[in-house]
XYZ file of C-alpha atoms in Angstrom:
369
model
C -2.726 8.646 15.587
C -6.313 7.384 15.376
C -5.775 4.026 17.081
C -7.678 5.185 20.168
C -10.298 7.411 18.523
C -13.878 6.665 19.599
C -15.587 7.917 16.439
C -17.185 5.391 14.071
C -16.693 5.323 10.305
C -18.535 3.001 7.900
C -16.271 1.207 5.394
C -16.586 -0.802 2.210
C -14.303 -3.280 0.464
C -15.440 -2.858 -3.145
C -14.571 -5.705 -5.488
C -15.959 -6.588 -8.868
C -17.543 -9.727 -7.387
C -18.544 -8.731 -3.850
C -19.138 -5.637 -1.728
C -18.078 -6.153 1.905
C -19.424 -3.580 4.394
C -18.169 -2.870 7.911
C -17.724 -0.277 10.646
C -14.503 0.806 12.377
C -13.633 2.509 15.633
C -10.026 3.186 16.620
C -8.772 1.509 13.416
C -10.504 -1.740 14.453
C -13.648 -3.338 13.034
C -16.574 -3.288 15.445
C -19.049 -5.246 13.286
C -19.038 -8.542 11.478
C -18.625 -8.085 7.715
C -21.789 -7.882 5.628
C -21.343 -9.167 2.082
C -23.509 -8.709 -1.000
C -22.873 -9.339 -4.697
C -21.468 -6.249 -6.419
C -23.857 -6.381 -9.381
C -21.192 -4.315 -11.120
C -22.780 -4.755 -14.546
C -25.994 -2.931 -13.539
C -25.551 0.602 -12.171
C -28.944 0.931 -10.467
C -28.694 -2.506 -8.890
C -25.117 -1.811 -7.739
C -26.101 1.515 -6.152
C -29.153 -0.053 -4.506
C -26.902 -2.779 -3.098
C -24.520 -0.170 -1.681
C -27.363 1.678 0.016
C -28.700 -1.571 1.425
C -25.307 -2.646 2.781
C -24.411 0.698 4.312
C -27.857 1.033 5.891
C -27.655 -2.460 7.359
C -24.298 -1.678 8.998
C -25.529 1.677 10.325
C -28.643 0.043 11.799
C -26.491 -2.583 13.538
C -24.497 -0.101 15.655
C -25.592 2.005 18.632
C -24.174 5.371 17.561
C -24.324 7.541 14.496
C -21.238 7.239 12.282
C -19.375 10.411 11.424
C -18.610 9.381 7.824
C -18.554 6.740 5.127
C -15.062 6.111 3.735
C -13.783 3.459 1.330
C -11.601 2.545 -1.630
C -13.057 2.216 -5.108
C -11.321 1.376 -8.391
C -10.373 4.247 -10.691
C -10.063 6.165 -12.901
C -11.813 8.710 -10.708
C -11.875 12.242 -9.422
C -11.598 11.042 -5.865
C -11.873 14.401 -4.043
C -15.143 15.024 -5.907
C -16.305 11.432 -5.378
C -16.840 10.846 -9.087
C -15.994 7.476 -10.624
C -15.602 7.121 -14.385
C -13.422 5.766 -17.156
C -12.248 2.297 -18.097
C -13.095 0.173 -15.047
C -12.749 -3.527 -15.961
C -14.501 -4.723 -12.799
C -17.236 -2.048 -12.726
C -18.335 -1.597 -16.358
C -21.544 0.229 -15.421
C -19.490 3.118 -13.952
C -17.511 3.877 -17.119
C -19.625 6.831 -18.250
C -19.076 8.674 -14.957
C -20.992 8.271 -11.683
C -21.206 10.853 -8.884
C -20.944 8.121 -6.254
C -19.798 10.303 -3.346
C -22.504 12.955 -3.767
C -25.119 10.195 -4.230
C -24.196 8.538 -0.928
C -23.929 11.868 0.921
C -27.448 12.738 -0.240
C -28.713 9.315 0.813
C -27.152 9.191 4.301
C -26.555 12.824 5.267
C -22.950 12.313 6.393
C -19.597 13.016 4.669
C -18.415 10.424 2.153
C -14.752 9.949 1.240
C -13.579 7.743 -1.644
C -9.968 6.966 -2.521
C -7.704 4.643 -4.452
C -6.856 1.389 -2.627
C -3.106 1.962 -2.958
C -3.449 5.395 -1.362
C -5.501 4.056 1.530
C -3.134 1.123 2.048
C -0.248 3.566 2.444
C -2.259 5.889 4.681
C -3.393 3.039 6.910
C 0.177 1.799 7.301
C 1.434 5.327 7.951
C -1.092 6.201 10.655
C -2.169 2.868 12.148
C 0.349 0.249 11.028
C 3.970 -0.052 9.957
C 5.160 3.526 10.519
C 4.025 4.015 14.136
C 5.178 0.469 14.914
C 8.618 1.177 13.441
C 8.971 4.421 15.381
C 7.968 2.628 18.597
C 10.645 -0.009 17.991
C 13.227 2.690 17.298
C 12.410 4.511 20.552
C 12.659 1.258 22.491
C 16.053 0.619 20.857
C 17.270 4.041 22.028
C 17.392 5.521 18.534
C 16.869 9.260 18.240
C 15.740 9.042 14.625
C 12.045 8.834 13.748
C 10.382 8.434 10.345
C 7.576 10.516 8.844
C 7.366 9.441 5.186
C 6.109 6.187 3.720
C 5.767 4.483 0.356
C 3.086 1.790 0.330
C 2.978 -0.853 -2.413
C 0.407 -3.563 -3.080
C 1.305 -6.762 -4.938
C -1.738 -8.465 -6.427
C -3.719 -8.346 -9.651
C -1.917 -5.048 -10.235
C 0.964 -2.946 -8.910
C -0.483 -0.276 -6.605
C 1.187 2.571 -4.757
C 0.451 5.287 -2.216
C 2.645 8.091 -0.839
C 2.417 9.634 2.620
C 4.655 12.616 3.378
C 4.773 14.088 6.899
C 1.512 12.366 7.760
C -0.306 13.723 4.713
C -1.562 11.527 1.875
C -0.265 12.745 -1.484
C -3.290 12.431 -3.767
C -1.769 14.537 -6.523
C -3.614 17.235 -8.437
C -5.461 14.723 -10.635
C -6.016 11.767 -8.272
C -3.452 10.020 -10.438
C -0.427 8.969 -8.372
C 0.490 5.665 -10.031
C 3.364 3.221 -10.368
C 1.945 0.532 -12.669
C 2.818 2.558 -15.766
C 6.508 3.102 -14.965
C 8.838 1.430 -17.500
C 9.524 -2.289 -17.210
C 13.234 -2.731 -16.494
C 13.962 -5.446 -19.043
C 11.204 -5.014 -21.660
C 11.576 -1.742 -23.517
C 8.305 0.092 -24.059
C 6.364 -2.142 -21.624
C 4.805 -1.050 -18.323
C 6.203 -2.277 -14.994
C 2.915 -3.925 -14.010
C 3.514 -6.578 -16.683
C 6.353 -7.729 -14.402
C 4.727 -7.034 -11.008
C 1.327 -8.720 -10.908
C -0.347 -12.108 -10.642
C -0.250 -12.460 -14.421
C 3.504 -11.779 -14.428
C 4.273 -14.679 -12.079
C 2.107 -17.007 -14.148
C 3.580 -15.844 -17.456
C 7.239 -16.107 -16.437
C 6.732 -19.541 -14.905
C 4.994 -20.777 -18.062
C 7.686 -19.370 -20.343
C 10.578 -20.679 -18.243
C 9.100 -24.130 -17.674
C 7.178 -24.685 -20.900
C 4.185 -25.666 -18.735
C 1.223 -23.567 -19.843
C -1.279 -24.507 -17.143
C -3.842 -21.705 -16.716
C -4.981 -23.212 -13.423
C -1.632 -22.511 -11.728
C -1.814 -19.458 -9.443
C 1.079 -17.678 -7.672
C 0.336 -19.701 -4.517
C 0.836 -22.909 -6.481
C 4.013 -21.605 -8.114
C 5.341 -20.579 -4.688
C 4.726 -24.116 -3.447
C 6.615 -25.459 -6.474
C 9.540 -23.133 -5.698
C 9.573 -24.366 -2.100
C 9.512 -28.023 -3.170
C 6.051 -28.570 -1.697
C 4.359 -29.290 -5.025
C 5.509 -31.043 -8.221
C 6.763 -28.715 -10.934
C 9.776 -26.891 -12.294
C 11.511 -25.472 -9.222
C 14.007 -23.365 -11.171
C 11.275 -21.769 -13.282
C 9.164 -21.031 -10.200
C 12.051 -19.321 -8.450
C 12.809 -17.364 -11.606
C 9.207 -16.122 -11.735
C 9.423 -14.580 -8.274
C 13.017 -13.367 -8.675
C 12.065 -11.482 -11.838
C 9.006 -10.109 -10.040
C 11.257 -8.724 -7.285
C 13.729 -7.267 -9.769
C 11.080 -5.352 -11.711
C 9.371 -4.178 -8.516
C 12.671 -3.067 -6.983
C 13.572 -1.116 -10.106
C 10.283 0.791 -9.988
C 10.550 1.318 -6.226
C 14.042 2.771 -6.534
C 12.680 5.709 -8.532
C 10.083 6.633 -5.911
C 12.287 5.797 -2.919
C 14.898 8.291 -4.018
C 12.294 11.028 -4.464
C 10.204 10.393 -1.343
C 13.012 9.299 1.047
C 10.865 7.205 3.357
C 10.047 3.725 4.587
C 8.734 1.181 2.060
C 5.829 -1.040 3.167
C 4.554 -3.870 0.969
C 1.237 -5.716 1.177
C -1.059 -7.860 -0.939
C -1.646 -11.528 -1.636
C 1.639 -12.209 -3.433
C 3.629 -11.217 -0.328
C 3.142 -14.804 0.871
C 6.112 -15.433 -1.447
C 8.181 -12.636 0.108
C 11.103 -14.976 0.814
C 11.375 -15.549 -2.938
C 10.795 -11.928 -3.964
C 12.798 -9.953 -1.414
C 16.375 -10.938 -2.364
C 16.122 -9.592 -5.920
C 14.031 -6.615 -4.803
C 16.638 -5.544 -2.254
C 19.454 -6.199 -4.718
C 17.825 -3.762 -7.131
C 17.344 -1.085 -4.463
C 20.976 -1.557 -3.384
C 22.403 -1.566 -6.911
C 24.677 1.084 -8.391
C 24.819 3.302 -11.449
C 27.859 4.920 -13.024
C 28.851 8.410 -14.085
C 30.356 9.073 -17.498
C 33.627 9.536 -15.659
C 33.493 5.968 -14.394
C 32.484 6.666 -10.782
C 30.016 4.361 -9.079
C 26.895 5.901 -7.502
C 24.260 4.200 -5.383
C 20.952 3.793 -7.210
C 19.234 4.868 -3.986
C 21.463 7.263 -2.074
C 20.233 5.997 1.276
C 21.310 2.608 2.632
C 18.402 0.180 2.315
C 17.665 -2.262 5.162
C 15.362 -5.244 5.545
C 13.453 -4.137 8.642
C 12.013 -7.622 9.193
C 15.495 -9.087 9.690
C 16.515 -8.653 13.372
C 20.217 -8.177 12.605
C 19.528 -5.601 9.895
C 17.028 -3.772 12.103
C 19.639 -3.563 14.874
C 22.082 -1.887 12.476
C 19.309 0.320 11.141
C 18.365 1.496 14.638
C 21.960 2.019 15.713
C 23.005 4.104 12.708
C 26.416 5.718 12.784
C 26.619 8.356 15.492
C 29.660 10.612 15.470
C 30.994 13.411 17.641
C 32.542 16.438 15.935
C 33.850 19.738 17.275
C 32.309 23.091 16.508
C 34.961 25.113 14.604
C 36.713 27.717 16.746
C 35.270 26.412 20.028
C 35.737 23.690 22.612
C 32.181 22.548 21.975
C 31.203 19.309 20.340
C 28.010 17.974 18.795
C 26.765 14.507 17.942
C 25.135 13.520 14.703
C 24.264 10.407 12.777
C 25.754 10.445 9.288
C 24.031 7.265 8.057
C 21.266 8.091 5.597
C 18.954 5.079 5.597
C 15.529 3.742 4.774
C 14.025 0.296 5.169
C 11.679 -2.208 3.572
C 9.045 -4.069 5.581
C 5.951 -6.128 4.885
C 2.513 -5.256 6.193
C 1.569 -6.793 9.519
C -2.017 -5.548 9.235
C -2.606 -7.188 5.863
C -3.613 -5.184 2.821
C -7.386 -5.380 3.345
C -7.274 -4.212 6.967
C -4.668 -1.549 6.177
C -6.910 -0.156 3.415
C -9.874 -0.025 5.805
C -7.732 1.595 8.506
C -6.560 4.108 5.915
C -10.156 4.867 4.960
C -11.002 5.343 8.645
C -8.041 7.631 9.330
C -8.535 9.602 6.114
C -12.150 10.397 6.973
C -11.266 11.557 10.469
C -8.342 13.653 9.264
C -10.600 15.448 6.791
C -13.311 16.007 9.386
C -10.743 17.342 11.874
C -9.297 19.671 9.250
C -12.739 21.051 8.423
C -13.523 21.664 12.084
C -10.183 23.440 12.557
C -10.886 25.936 9.765
């Protein structure tokens, strides 16, 4: 939708260690990244660093940007641009900071701040996986197109974003979350304890008896693939359990949203180890008290990155039926289906693209009023 837009939006990748500034046009970066330390422990120094970074990017381009738009950790009142609450990586913001209004006053242009999971989903919906999927479906001769998307990020936490009919669902409290859903196998525990970097490390350590704090998911993936010494069975178990817990949480949202699932984040490098158990969970069944079996997710779930599965997904199950009392007939596709795919943009670029598209969508909506 905004892939060919000529307007420029200034972006920020805000981490507890570094702030990375950039500028986008048409969902593509047009500047080299500018990086400064976050100084997250000192509010004044952090804000001064933001102003410095944004100003440096603005001075490096030939046209005035229409907005600043970026993701920032919550809790927050994102529509109001206010950050506050327990922020582990930005302790100086915990008492509440009117970050959006501060930056709008400083630069005189609209400022939009969102959750990274929301912007990941929005970027994939408008500039990434969803338009790409619909293009592939048209080329395959499929009549069906998709409009809804669930975006998940696998990393230090378990993030989510929902896009319905092209609109980002921010909720009424800027609090659309998945990390706090119940853990499938540990009663009373949140799902994120099974779907995060720490989960892979913990399960590997418990299953192998090797408590090496230096081992990261990348290392454990290499062990699972036989590329590094270690307990192969325990490494595979760590990622299989990760996929099972993630799939269980996804099944809840997938049934309610009825859209494509897109996954991004650093741990997706181990997708070949995660996906089998994740899909098995989405494709699992539940039972009625009468003994009938019911699909956990009523739609058939396809791996869209598998060519054979995509072919079946695109083809569907078209049927011809007669119109009662006439000689007329109509065609319809009775296969209800969704699919799972992994980000081709990468989480960081998808988040920036989402920030870009979100800013423009808000500006366009204001101008249309």
